[in-house]
């Protein structure tokens, strides 16, 4: 009997027991969908985090105060105030760090901004003119402050689009207007472009001012900074920029490498950490979801064993008429593979439906963005796995049917 006839016979056998076949397909469907959605959720989360990190700017490195050492890699505690404006100025010196393209210290403080009766609390960032280049931020309206305004500690501010909308209703109304921070008035001279959130928080909800203004008016003259961001001149000189910044700060702080009171991180190091965490999480959740696929495979085996038991006389008759064991085995393997394959196809369809629906359902209950990414490669792999599950689950029942002696099978009731 050829393969075409084998497939027709398998389809007829499946169709003759619709309910049983449907329940078998359901087990595989749930298993494939569980694995697909789990991997898709992990991939979507990874992509979101990578997008957030990329919004910080290319070739970006960040110096944070405080440090710890683990496996030779320093990681910041962030509890000490060890970085100052003077450190940032030292890194800006081309003689000290020729491979650093721009430096932007961050002097951050939470403040209440008000316009008339409208108030809004946000993070005020004091920094330098190169901040826009280092962070690769543009302005939708107005302009950024100048070096002259930094030198004069001018009462000017550049708002994020969300901050402007909260205070003025629109960005256009904000330009040229005044806002109150503390007891002082500040003029809004620019509105930043929208970039969403990053690992540093909501980048659209912020107020950026000259560091001299923040220091003198909001920080009691202190020159400590919470972070120093700097960009390498090119992507190929990131390692050199890192080494130059590390050496310069060690010298300025007069500390040894193993006692450094700062930590330097690059985007790549953040990416590596995120990839490691999400990879482990994907493996764990994927393993748990695979258990349901295993249960589905056992279901296929049980159904095929029942099918063999019910069709003993059919098997005996076919063997008596000359059917070889290989043909009997092929028929039952075909049935098992078809059931699993149909379950796999429906499971993939359910995965894509879930990838479309889960973010929309989650959006109604939380403001956190949820993303599920089902790649074609994962879908194809799931399809192959489902077919293999069916074949593996059908091997024993098919072999059992093929080994039956014709006379014993024909005697069975």
mmCIF file of C-alpha atoms in Angstrom:
data_model
loop_
_atom_site.group_PDB
_atom_site.id
_atom_site.type_symbol
_atom_site.label_atom_id
_atom_site.label_comp_id
_atom_site.label_asym_id
_atom_site.label_seq_id
_atom_site.Cartn_x
_atom_site.Cartn_y
_atom_site.Cartn_z
ATOM 1 C CA UNK A 1 0.000 0.000 0.000
ATOM 2 C CA UNK A 2 1.442 3.356 -1.037
ATOM 3 C CA UNK A 3 1.832 6.444 1.145
ATOM 4 C CA UNK A 4 -1.183 8.138 -0.429
ATOM 5 C CA UNK A 5 -3.434 5.225 0.452
ATOM 6 C CA UNK A 6 -1.870 5.075 3.937
ATOM 7 C CA UNK A 7 -2.713 8.735 4.510
ATOM 8 C CA UNK A 8 -6.270 8.239 3.272
ATOM 9 C CA UNK A 9 -6.739 5.299 5.611
ATOM 10 C CA UNK A 10 -5.310 7.318 8.510
ATOM 11 C CA UNK A 11 -7.652 10.229 7.777
ATOM 12 C CA UNK A 12 -10.632 7.890 7.615
ATOM 13 C CA UNK A 13 -9.686 6.368 10.976
ATOM 14 C CA UNK A 14 -9.341 9.819 12.556
ATOM 15 C CA UNK A 15 -12.648 10.989 11.099
ATOM 16 C CA UNK A 16 -14.457 7.943 12.426
ATOM 17 C CA UNK A 17 -13.651 8.953 16.011
ATOM 18 C CA UNK A 18 -14.104 12.720 15.871
ATOM 19 C CA UNK A 19 -14.519 13.445 19.569
ATOM 20 C CA UNK A 20 -11.566 11.344 20.622
ATOM 21 C CA UNK A 21 -9.403 12.843 17.894
ATOM 22 C CA UNK A 22 -10.489 16.375 18.855
ATOM 23 C CA UNK A 23 -9.492 15.834 22.488
ATOM 24 C CA UNK A 24 -6.114 14.488 21.379
ATOM 25 C CA UNK A 25 -5.549 17.500 19.133
ATOM 26 C CA UNK A 26 -6.530 19.791 22.033
ATOM 27 C CA UNK A 27 -3.726 18.398 24.199
ATOM 28 C CA UNK A 28 -1.097 19.116 21.531
ATOM 29 C CA UNK A 29 -2.687 22.506 20.762
ATOM 30 C CA UNK A 30 -2.410 23.646 24.377
ATOM 31 C CA UNK A 31 1.185 22.445 24.633
ATOM 32 C CA UNK A 32 2.357 24.190 21.443
ATOM 33 C CA UNK A 33 0.488 27.401 22.283
ATOM 34 C CA UNK A 34 1.949 27.438 25.798
ATOM 35 C CA UNK A 35 5.506 27.070 24.539
ATOM 36 C CA UNK A 36 4.981 29.602 21.738
ATOM 37 C CA UNK A 37 3.450 32.267 23.965
ATOM 38 C CA UNK A 38 6.042 31.753 26.704
ATOM 39 C CA UNK A 39 8.959 32.141 24.317
ATOM 40 C CA UNK A 40 7.169 35.013 22.544
ATOM 41 C CA UNK A 41 6.579 36.868 25.804
ATOM 42 C CA UNK A 42 10.233 36.487 26.786
ATOM 43 C CA UNK A 43 11.364 37.686 23.342
ATOM 44 C CA UNK A 44 8.975 40.628 23.443
ATOM 45 C CA UNK A 45 10.238 41.646 26.881
ATOM 46 C CA UNK A 46 13.846 41.394 25.697
ATOM 47 C CA UNK A 47 13.090 43.565 22.664
ATOM 48 C CA UNK A 48 11.374 46.177 24.845
ATOM 49 C CA UNK A 49 14.329 46.393 27.222
ATOM 50 C CA UNK A 50 16.784 46.624 24.340
ATOM 51 C CA UNK A 51 14.722 49.429 22.797
ATOM 52 C CA UNK A 52 14.726 51.262 26.121
ATOM 53 C CA UNK A 53 18.486 50.926 26.436
ATOM 54 C CA UNK A 54 18.990 52.130 22.859
ATOM 55 C CA UNK A 55 17.064 55.347 23.627
ATOM 56 C CA UNK A 56 19.917 56.370 25.930
ATOM 57 C CA UNK A 57 22.059 57.096 22.883
ATOM 58 C CA UNK A 58 24.700 55.268 20.910
ATOM 59 C CA UNK A 59 28.293 54.885 22.142
ATOM 60 C CA UNK A 60 27.039 55.815 25.584
ATOM 61 C CA UNK A 61 28.841 55.009 28.829
ATOM 62 C CA UNK A 62 27.669 55.928 32.320
ATOM 63 C CA UNK A 63 29.662 56.584 35.474
ATOM 64 C CA UNK A 64 27.797 56.053 38.744
ATOM 65 C CA UNK A 65 29.034 56.781 42.287
ATOM 66 C CA UNK A 66 29.881 53.909 44.611
ATOM 67 C CA UNK A 67 31.141 50.508 43.531
ATOM 68 C CA UNK A 68 31.272 46.825 44.261
ATOM 69 C CA UNK A 69 33.412 44.051 42.836
ATOM 70 C CA UNK A 70 32.142 40.707 41.556
ATOM 71 C CA UNK A 71 34.242 38.408 39.413
ATOM 72 C CA UNK A 72 36.550 41.259 38.505
ATOM 73 C CA UNK A 73 33.679 43.407 37.202
ATOM 74 C CA UNK A 74 32.726 46.464 39.200
ATOM 75 C CA UNK A 75 29.049 47.095 39.863
ATOM 76 C CA UNK A 76 27.712 50.276 41.438
ATOM 77 C CA UNK A 77 26.007 50.490 44.786
ATOM 78 C CA UNK A 78 24.998 54.095 44.069
ATOM 79 C CA UNK A 79 24.887 55.078 47.722
ATOM 80 C CA UNK A 80 28.011 57.263 47.887
ATOM 81 C CA UNK A 81 28.367 60.812 46.540
ATOM 82 C CA UNK A 82 31.785 60.486 44.968
ATOM 83 C CA UNK A 83 31.316 62.198 41.595
ATOM 84 C CA UNK A 84 31.498 65.932 41.040
ATOM 85 C CA UNK A 85 31.316 68.474 38.257
ATOM 86 C CA UNK A 86 35.124 68.637 38.413
ATOM 87 C CA UNK A 87 35.263 64.939 37.464
ATOM 88 C CA UNK A 88 33.095 65.637 34.427
ATOM 89 C CA UNK A 89 35.299 68.566 33.428
ATOM 90 C CA UNK A 90 38.359 66.327 33.673
ATOM 91 C CA UNK A 91 36.790 63.775 31.332
ATOM 92 C CA UNK A 92 36.003 66.590 28.903
ATOM 93 C CA UNK A 93 39.709 67.398 28.567
ATOM 94 C CA UNK A 94 40.911 65.958 25.246
ATOM 95 C CA UNK A 95 44.418 65.696 26.646
ATOM 96 C CA UNK A 96 43.150 63.386 29.405
ATOM 97 C CA UNK A 97 40.602 61.401 27.377
ATOM 98 C CA UNK A 98 41.075 61.900 23.617
ATOM 99 C CA UNK A 99 38.579 59.167 22.711
ATOM 100 C CA UNK A 100 35.670 60.691 24.639
ATOM 101 C CA UNK A 101 33.431 62.686 22.325
ATOM 102 C CA UNK A 102 31.180 64.429 24.825
ATOM 103 C CA UNK A 103 30.477 64.553 28.552
ATOM 104 C CA UNK A 104 27.205 65.325 30.348
ATOM 105 C CA UNK A 105 27.053 65.265 34.156
ATOM 106 C CA UNK A 106 23.621 64.808 35.722
ATOM 107 C CA UNK A 107 22.677 66.763 38.831
ATOM 108 C CA UNK A 108 19.188 65.444 39.591
ATOM 109 C CA UNK A 109 16.566 66.580 42.082
ATOM 110 C CA UNK A 110 12.842 66.024 42.404
ATOM 111 C CA UNK A 111 10.926 69.294 42.343
ATOM 112 C CA UNK A 112 7.370 70.598 42.166
ATOM 113 C CA UNK A 113 6.771 72.703 39.048
ATOM 114 C CA UNK A 114 3.810 75.034 38.957
ATOM 115 C CA UNK A 115 2.020 77.260 36.468
ATOM 116 C CA UNK A 116 -0.790 79.201 38.108
ATOM 117 C CA UNK A 117 -2.900 76.666 39.977
ATOM 118 C CA UNK A 118 -1.442 73.707 38.045
ATOM 119 C CA UNK A 119 1.360 71.755 39.707
ATOM 120 C CA UNK A 120 3.429 68.785 38.585
ATOM 121 C CA UNK A 121 6.259 66.889 40.281
ATOM 122 C CA UNK A 122 9.104 65.753 38.075
ATOM 123 C CA UNK A 123 12.858 65.220 37.993
ATOM 124 C CA UNK A 124 14.886 68.351 37.321
ATOM 125 C CA UNK A 125 18.203 67.582 35.650
ATOM 126 C CA UNK A 126 21.127 69.975 35.792
ATOM 127 C CA UNK A 127 23.649 69.322 33.049
ATOM 128 C CA UNK A 128 25.901 70.840 30.393
ATOM 129 C CA UNK A 129 25.456 71.885 26.773
ATOM 130 C CA UNK A 130 26.746 68.558 25.278
ATOM 131 C CA UNK A 131 23.828 66.700 26.929
ATOM 132 C CA UNK A 132 21.760 66.707 23.724
ATOM 133 C CA UNK A 133 24.630 65.173 21.706
ATOM 134 C CA UNK A 134 25.553 62.611 24.352
ATOM 135 C CA UNK A 135 21.925 61.528 24.791
ATOM 136 C CA UNK A 136 21.113 62.016 21.096
ATOM 137 C CA UNK A 137 18.072 64.119 21.992
ATOM 138 C CA UNK A 138 16.518 66.679 19.691
ATOM 139 C CA UNK A 139 14.126 69.533 20.327
ATOM 140 C CA UNK A 140 10.635 69.744 18.877
ATOM 141 C CA UNK A 141 10.329 73.439 19.717
ATOM 142 C CA UNK A 142 12.610 76.216 20.849
ATOM 143 C CA UNK A 143 16.287 75.713 21.637
ATOM 144 C CA UNK A 144 18.595 74.215 24.229
ATOM 145 C CA UNK A 145 20.482 76.447 26.643
ATOM 146 C CA UNK A 146 23.882 77.819 25.623
ATOM 147 C CA UNK A 147 27.280 77.828 27.312
ATOM 148 C CA UNK A 148 26.762 81.498 28.169
ATOM 149 C CA UNK A 149 23.570 80.589 30.027
ATOM 150 C CA UNK A 150 25.470 77.876 31.878
ATOM 151 C CA UNK A 151 28.177 80.344 32.877
ATOM 152 C CA UNK A 152 25.560 82.850 34.068
ATOM 153 C CA UNK A 153 23.411 80.243 35.872
ATOM 154 C CA UNK A 154 20.491 81.569 33.832
ATOM 155 C CA UNK A 155 16.937 80.758 35.029
ATOM 156 C CA UNK A 156 15.992 78.828 31.896
ATOM 157 C CA UNK A 157 14.513 75.361 31.492
ATOM 158 C CA UNK A 158 13.881 72.841 28.712
ATOM 159 C CA UNK A 159 10.851 70.625 29.305
ATOM 160 C CA UNK A 160 10.013 67.113 28.225
ATOM 161 C CA UNK A 161 6.841 66.856 26.106
ATOM 162 C CA UNK A 162 4.859 65.098 28.856
ATOM 163 C CA UNK A 163 5.844 67.705 31.429
ATOM 164 C CA UNK A 164 4.853 70.532 29.086
ATOM 165 C CA UNK A 165 1.501 68.877 28.390
ATOM 166 C CA UNK A 166 0.771 68.471 32.112
ATOM 167 C CA UNK A 167 1.596 72.094 32.915
ATOM 168 C CA UNK A 168 0.418 73.943 29.808
ATOM 169 C CA UNK A 169 -1.828 71.531 27.933
ATOM 170 C CA UNK A 170 0.391 71.684 24.848
ATOM 171 C CA UNK A 171 4.049 72.191 23.955
ATOM 172 C CA UNK A 172 3.344 75.268 21.815
ATOM 173 C CA UNK A 173 1.826 77.156 24.762
ATOM 174 C CA UNK A 174 4.850 76.352 26.927
ATOM 175 C CA UNK A 175 7.510 78.079 24.799
ATOM 176 C CA UNK A 176 8.354 81.499 26.227
ATOM 177 C CA UNK A 177 6.160 80.994 29.292
ATOM 178 C CA UNK A 178 7.326 80.997 32.893
ATOM 179 C CA UNK A 179 7.101 78.247 35.472
ATOM 180 C CA UNK A 180 7.759 78.315 39.191
ATOM 181 C CA UNK A 181 10.194 75.905 40.822
ATOM 182 C CA UNK A 182 10.590 76.477 44.523
ATOM 183 C CA UNK A 183 10.415 80.236 44.931
ATOM 184 C CA UNK A 184 11.999 81.197 41.595
ATOM 185 C CA UNK A 185 10.640 81.814 38.130
ATOM 186 C CA UNK A 186 12.165 80.054 35.093
ATOM 187 C CA UNK A 187 11.578 80.666 31.425
ATOM 188 C CA UNK A 188 10.750 77.724 29.167
ATOM 189 C CA UNK A 189 13.072 77.968 26.160
ATOM 190 C CA UNK A 190 12.634 74.538 24.555
ATOM 191 C CA UNK A 191 10.619 71.309 24.346
ATOM 192 C CA UNK A 192 12.415 67.998 23.891
ATOM 193 C CA UNK A 193 11.336 65.374 21.379
ATOM 194 C CA UNK A 194 9.455 62.330 22.620
ATOM 195 C CA UNK A 195 11.458 59.117 23.147
ATOM 196 C CA UNK A 196 9.320 57.253 25.691
ATOM 197 C CA UNK A 197 10.820 55.343 28.592
ATOM 198 C CA UNK A 198 14.310 53.977 29.140
ATOM 199 C CA UNK A 199 16.175 52.239 31.939
ATOM 200 C CA UNK A 200 16.428 55.686 33.558
ATOM 201 C CA UNK A 201 12.661 56.180 33.642
ATOM 202 C CA UNK A 202 10.188 58.267 31.637
ATOM 203 C CA UNK A 203 12.386 60.338 29.320
ATOM 204 C CA UNK A 204 9.435 62.515 28.293
ATOM 205 C CA UNK A 205 8.690 63.669 31.839
ATOM 206 C CA UNK A 206 11.674 65.812 32.798
ATOM 207 C CA UNK A 207 12.976 69.350 33.101
ATOM 208 C CA UNK A 208 16.546 70.079 31.980
ATOM 209 C CA UNK A 209 18.471 73.146 33.185
ATOM 210 C CA UNK A 210 22.070 74.407 33.333
ATOM 211 C CA UNK A 211 23.874 72.609 36.149
ATOM 212 C CA UNK A 212 24.975 75.942 37.561
ATOM 213 C CA UNK A 213 21.340 76.991 37.939
ATOM 214 C CA UNK A 214 20.375 73.769 39.696
ATOM 215 C CA UNK A 215 23.428 73.963 41.953
ATOM 216 C CA UNK A 216 22.917 77.598 42.984
ATOM 217 C CA UNK A 217 19.103 77.719 43.222
ATOM 218 C CA UNK A 218 18.012 74.181 44.079
ATOM 219 C CA UNK A 219 21.043 72.369 45.460
ATOM 220 C CA UNK A 220 22.504 74.851 47.988
ATOM 221 C CA UNK A 221 25.658 75.281 45.926
ATOM 222 C CA UNK A 222 26.616 71.565 45.973
ATOM 223 C CA UNK A 223 28.576 70.264 42.999
ATOM 224 C CA UNK A 224 28.002 66.530 43.488
ATOM 225 C CA UNK A 225 26.384 64.742 40.578
ATOM 226 C CA UNK A 226 24.353 61.546 40.524
ATOM 227 C CA UNK A 227 25.844 60.333 37.256
ATOM 228 C CA UNK A 228 28.241 61.292 34.497
ATOM 229 C CA UNK A 229 27.310 60.256 30.981
ATOM 230 C CA UNK A 230 29.853 60.335 28.212
ATOM 231 C CA UNK A 231 29.973 59.158 24.625
ATOM 232 C CA UNK A 232 32.955 57.676 22.841
ATOM 233 C CA UNK A 233 34.108 59.488 19.726
ATOM 234 C CA UNK A 234 33.165 56.440 17.615
ATOM 235 C CA UNK A 235 31.632 53.030 18.267
ATOM 236 C CA UNK A 236 35.022 51.409 17.703
ATOM 237 C CA UNK A 237 36.660 53.477 20.468
ATOM 238 C CA UNK A 238 34.255 52.611 23.287
ATOM 239 C CA UNK A 239 36.829 50.417 25.015
ATOM 240 C CA UNK A 240 39.462 53.131 24.764
ATOM 241 C CA UNK A 241 37.021 55.729 26.116
ATOM 242 C CA UNK A 242 36.191 53.403 28.999
ATOM 243 C CA UNK A 243 39.844 52.864 29.866
ATOM 244 C CA UNK A 244 40.657 56.579 29.655
ATOM 245 C CA UNK A 245 37.709 57.529 31.889
ATOM 246 C CA UNK A 246 38.554 54.781 34.363
ATOM 247 C CA UNK A 247 42.219 55.813 34.586
ATOM 248 C CA UNK A 248 41.378 59.515 34.919
ATOM 249 C CA UNK A 249 38.862 58.973 37.733
ATOM 250 C CA UNK A 250 41.137 56.561 39.614
ATOM 251 C CA UNK A 251 43.879 59.190 39.502
ATOM 252 C CA UNK A 252 41.575 62.044 40.543
ATOM 253 C CA UNK A 253 40.090 60.056 43.437
ATOM 254 C CA UNK A 254 43.495 58.664 44.413
ATOM 255 C CA UNK A 255 42.207 55.103 44.761
ATOM 256 C CA UNK A 256 43.385 51.721 43.534
ATOM 257 C CA UNK A 257 41.464 49.738 40.944
ATOM 258 C CA UNK A 258 40.113 47.253 43.491
ATOM 259 C CA UNK A 259 38.923 50.109 45.740
ATOM 260 C CA UNK A 260 37.297 52.296 43.082
ATOM 261 C CA UNK A 261 34.479 54.475 44.408
ATOM 262 C CA UNK A 262 32.694 54.600 41.057
ATOM 263 C CA UNK A 263 31.472 52.205 38.401
ATOM 264 C CA UNK A 264 31.401 52.573 34.619
ATOM 265 C CA UNK A 265 28.770 50.803 32.572
ATOM 266 C CA UNK A 266 28.200 50.633 28.852
ATOM 267 C CA UNK A 267 25.064 49.771 26.920
ATOM 268 C CA UNK A 268 26.651 46.467 25.934
ATOM 269 C CA UNK A 269 27.137 45.463 29.553
ATOM 270 C CA UNK A 270 23.488 46.267 30.239
ATOM 271 C CA UNK A 271 22.468 44.262 27.182
ATOM 272 C CA UNK A 272 24.533 41.289 28.367
ATOM 273 C CA UNK A 273 22.914 41.350 31.800
ATOM 274 C CA UNK A 274 19.417 41.606 30.324
ATOM 275 C CA UNK A 275 20.118 38.820 27.813
ATOM 276 C CA UNK A 276 21.417 36.580 30.583
ATOM 277 C CA UNK A 277 18.375 37.152 32.788
ATOM 278 C CA UNK A 278 15.782 36.821 30.018
ATOM 279 C CA UNK A 279 17.578 33.778 28.604
ATOM 280 C CA UNK A 280 17.396 31.983 31.948
ATOM 281 C CA UNK A 281 13.768 33.045 32.381
ATOM 282 C CA UNK A 282 12.874 31.840 28.884
ATOM 283 C CA UNK A 283 14.526 28.484 29.561
ATOM 284 C CA UNK A 284 12.672 28.077 32.849
ATOM 285 C CA UNK A 285 9.253 29.094 31.560
ATOM 286 C CA UNK A 286 9.775 27.198 28.306
ATOM 287 C CA UNK A 287 10.584 24.064 30.296
ATOM 288 C CA UNK A 288 7.421 24.442 32.342
ATOM 289 C CA UNK A 289 5.345 24.982 29.217
ATOM 290 C CA UNK A 290 6.988 21.961 27.568
ATOM 291 C CA UNK A 291 5.481 19.790 30.305
ATOM 292 C CA UNK A 292 2.042 20.461 28.833
ATOM 293 C CA UNK A 293 3.403 19.403 25.441
ATOM 294 C CA UNK A 294 4.670 16.185 27.034
ATOM 295 C CA UNK A 295 1.220 15.585 28.500
ATOM 296 C CA UNK A 296 -0.234 16.110 25.031
ATOM 297 C CA UNK A 297 2.196 13.527 23.633
ATOM 298 C CA UNK A 298 1.147 11.018 26.272
ATOM 299 C CA UNK A 299 -2.442 11.715 25.293
ATOM 300 C CA UNK A 300 -1.639 10.861 21.676
ATOM 301 C CA UNK A 301 -0.002 7.597 22.787
ATOM 302 C CA UNK A 302 -2.988 6.636 24.903
ATOM 303 C CA UNK A 303 -5.422 7.338 22.082
ATOM 304 C CA UNK A 304 -3.358 5.299 19.652
ATOM 305 C CA UNK A 305 -3.174 2.381 22.099
ATOM 306 C CA UNK A 306 -6.955 2.494 22.425
ATOM 307 C CA UNK A 307 -7.226 2.641 18.649
ATOM 308 C CA UNK A 308 -5.014 -0.426 18.294
ATOM 309 C CA UNK A 309 -7.123 -2.318 20.842
ATOM 310 C CA UNK A 310 -10.370 -1.416 19.059
ATOM 311 C CA UNK A 311 -9.062 -2.344 15.616
ATOM 312 C CA UNK A 312 -7.456 -5.701 16.386
ATOM 313 C CA UNK A 313 -9.718 -7.600 13.964
ATOM 314 C CA UNK A 314 -9.031 -5.009 11.235
ATOM 315 C CA UNK A 315 -5.299 -5.445 11.771
ATOM 316 C CA UNK A 316 -5.628 -9.252 11.661
ATOM 317 C CA UNK A 317 -7.672 -9.140 8.471
ATOM 318 C CA UNK A 318 -5.198 -6.820 6.738
ATOM 319 C CA UNK A 319 -2.261 -8.986 7.727
ATOM 320 C CA UNK A 320 -4.102 -12.111 6.585
ATOM 321 C CA UNK A 321 -4.612 -10.454 3.202
ATOM 322 C CA UNK A 322 -0.895 -9.830 2.904
ATOM 323 C CA UNK A 323 -0.269 -6.465 4.580
ATOM 324 C CA UNK A 324 3.298 -6.286 5.816
ATOM 325 C CA UNK A 325 4.188 -5.141 9.353
ATOM 326 C CA UNK A 326 5.745 -2.010 7.871
ATOM 327 C CA UNK A 327 2.440 -1.005 6.279
ATOM 328 C CA UNK A 328 0.559 -1.508 9.552
ATOM 329 C CA UNK A 329 3.207 0.475 11.413
ATOM 330 C CA UNK A 330 3.097 3.291 8.818
ATOM 331 C CA UNK A 331 -0.679 3.599 9.112
ATOM 332 C CA UNK A 332 -0.699 4.081 12.880
ATOM 333 C CA UNK A 333 2.338 6.373 12.788
ATOM 334 C CA UNK A 334 0.554 8.454 10.140
ATOM 335 C CA UNK A 335 -2.506 8.773 12.346
ATOM 336 C CA UNK A 336 -0.424 9.881 15.325
ATOM 337 C CA UNK A 337 1.605 12.347 13.246
ATOM 338 C CA UNK A 338 -1.534 13.843 11.682
ATOM 339 C CA UNK A 339 -3.188 14.373 15.052
ATOM 340 C CA UNK A 340 -0.066 16.058 16.409
ATOM 341 C CA UNK A 341 0.466 18.114 13.255
ATOM 342 C CA UNK A 342 -3.092 19.445 13.273
ATOM 343 C CA UNK A 343 -2.663 20.267 16.974
ATOM 344 C CA UNK A 344 0.602 22.027 16.161
ATOM 345 C CA UNK A 345 -0.939 24.143 13.401
ATOM 346 C CA UNK A 346 -3.852 25.150 15.624
ATOM 347 C CA UNK A 347 -1.420 25.823 18.498
ATOM 348 C CA UNK A 348 0.627 28.156 16.308
ATOM 349 C CA UNK A 349 -2.555 29.939 15.228
ATOM 350 C CA UNK A 350 -3.530 30.326 18.889
ATOM 351 C CA UNK A 351 -0.039 31.671 19.653
ATOM 352 C CA UNK A 352 -0.385 34.391 17.013
ATOM 353 C CA UNK A 353 -3.883 35.185 18.265
ATOM 354 C CA UNK A 354 -2.499 35.455 21.803
ATOM 355 C CA UNK A 355 0.368 37.658 20.607
ATOM 356 C CA UNK A 356 -2.240 40.018 19.156
ATOM 357 C CA UNK A 357 -4.716 39.876 22.027
ATOM 358 C CA UNK A 358 -2.611 39.689 25.206
ATOM 359 C CA UNK A 359 -1.063 43.190 24.849
ATOM 360 C CA UNK A 360 -4.503 44.672 24.224
ATOM 361 C CA UNK A 361 -6.101 42.904 27.180
ATOM 362 C CA UNK A 362 -3.158 43.769 29.446
ATOM 363 C CA UNK A 363 -3.393 47.400 28.329
ATOM 364 C CA UNK A 364 -6.841 47.652 29.910
ATOM 365 C CA UNK A 365 -5.583 46.659 33.344
ATOM 366 C CA UNK A 366 -2.068 48.125 33.512
ATOM 367 C CA UNK A 367 -0.063 50.992 32.077
ATOM 368 C CA UNK A 368 2.948 48.716 31.597
ATOM 369 C CA UNK A 369 3.452 47.810 27.976
ATOM 370 C CA UNK A 370 3.297 44.058 27.232
ATOM 371 C CA UNK A 371 4.758 42.660 24.029
ATOM 372 C CA UNK A 372 4.587 39.112 22.644
ATOM 373 C CA UNK A 373 6.749 38.354 19.610
ATOM 374 C CA UNK A 374 6.204 35.065 17.733
ATOM 375 C CA UNK A 375 8.961 34.732 15.156
ATOM 376 C CA UNK A 376 8.482 32.566 12.030
ATOM 377 C CA UNK A 377 11.466 30.457 13.127
ATOM 378 C CA UNK A 378 9.791 29.650 16.457
ATOM 379 C CA UNK A 379 6.515 28.845 14.687
ATOM 380 C CA UNK A 380 8.284 26.499 12.246
ATOM 381 C CA UNK A 381 10.176 24.832 15.093
ATOM 382 C CA UNK A 382 6.920 24.339 17.004
ATOM 383 C CA UNK A 383 5.374 22.712 13.934
ATOM 384 C CA UNK A 384 8.299 20.309 13.572
ATOM 385 C CA UNK A 385 8.230 19.507 17.286
ATOM 386 C CA UNK A 386 4.516 18.751 17.187
ATOM 387 C CA UNK A 387 5.028 16.304 14.303
ATOM 388 C CA UNK A 388 7.920 14.642 16.137
ATOM 389 C CA UNK A 389 5.810 14.348 19.291
ATOM 390 C CA UNK A 390 3.143 12.553 17.281
ATOM 391 C CA UNK A 391 5.625 10.208 15.640
ATOM 392 C CA UNK A 392 7.405 9.405 18.902
ATOM 393 C CA UNK A 393 4.106 8.909 20.722
ATOM 394 C CA UNK A 394 2.877 6.622 17.949
ATOM 395 C CA UNK A 395 5.952 4.389 17.732
ATOM 396 C CA UNK A 396 4.949 1.994 20.517
ATOM 397 C CA UNK A 397 1.271 1.598 19.514
ATOM 398 C CA UNK A 398 2.279 1.198 15.860
ATOM 399 C CA UNK A 399 4.933 -1.382 16.707
ATOM 400 C CA UNK A 400 2.457 -3.244 18.887
ATOM 401 C CA UNK A 401 -0.022 -3.393 16.022
ATOM 402 C CA UNK A 402 2.660 -4.477 13.546
ATOM 403 C CA UNK A 403 3.799 -7.367 15.795
ATOM 404 C CA UNK A 404 0.349 -8.937 16.074
ATOM 405 C CA UNK A 405 0.010 -12.400 14.650
ATOM 406 C CA UNK A 406 -2.857 -12.578 12.097
ATOM 407 C CA UNK A 407 -4.489 -15.611 13.701
ATOM 408 C CA UNK A 408 -4.465 -14.035 17.172
ATOM 409 C CA UNK A 409 -5.875 -10.775 15.837
ATOM 410 C CA UNK A 410 -8.683 -12.523 13.942
ATOM 411 C CA UNK A 411 -9.685 -14.459 17.057
ATOM 412 C CA UNK A 412 -10.007 -11.278 19.139
ATOM 413 C CA UNK A 413 -13.479 -10.092 20.053
#
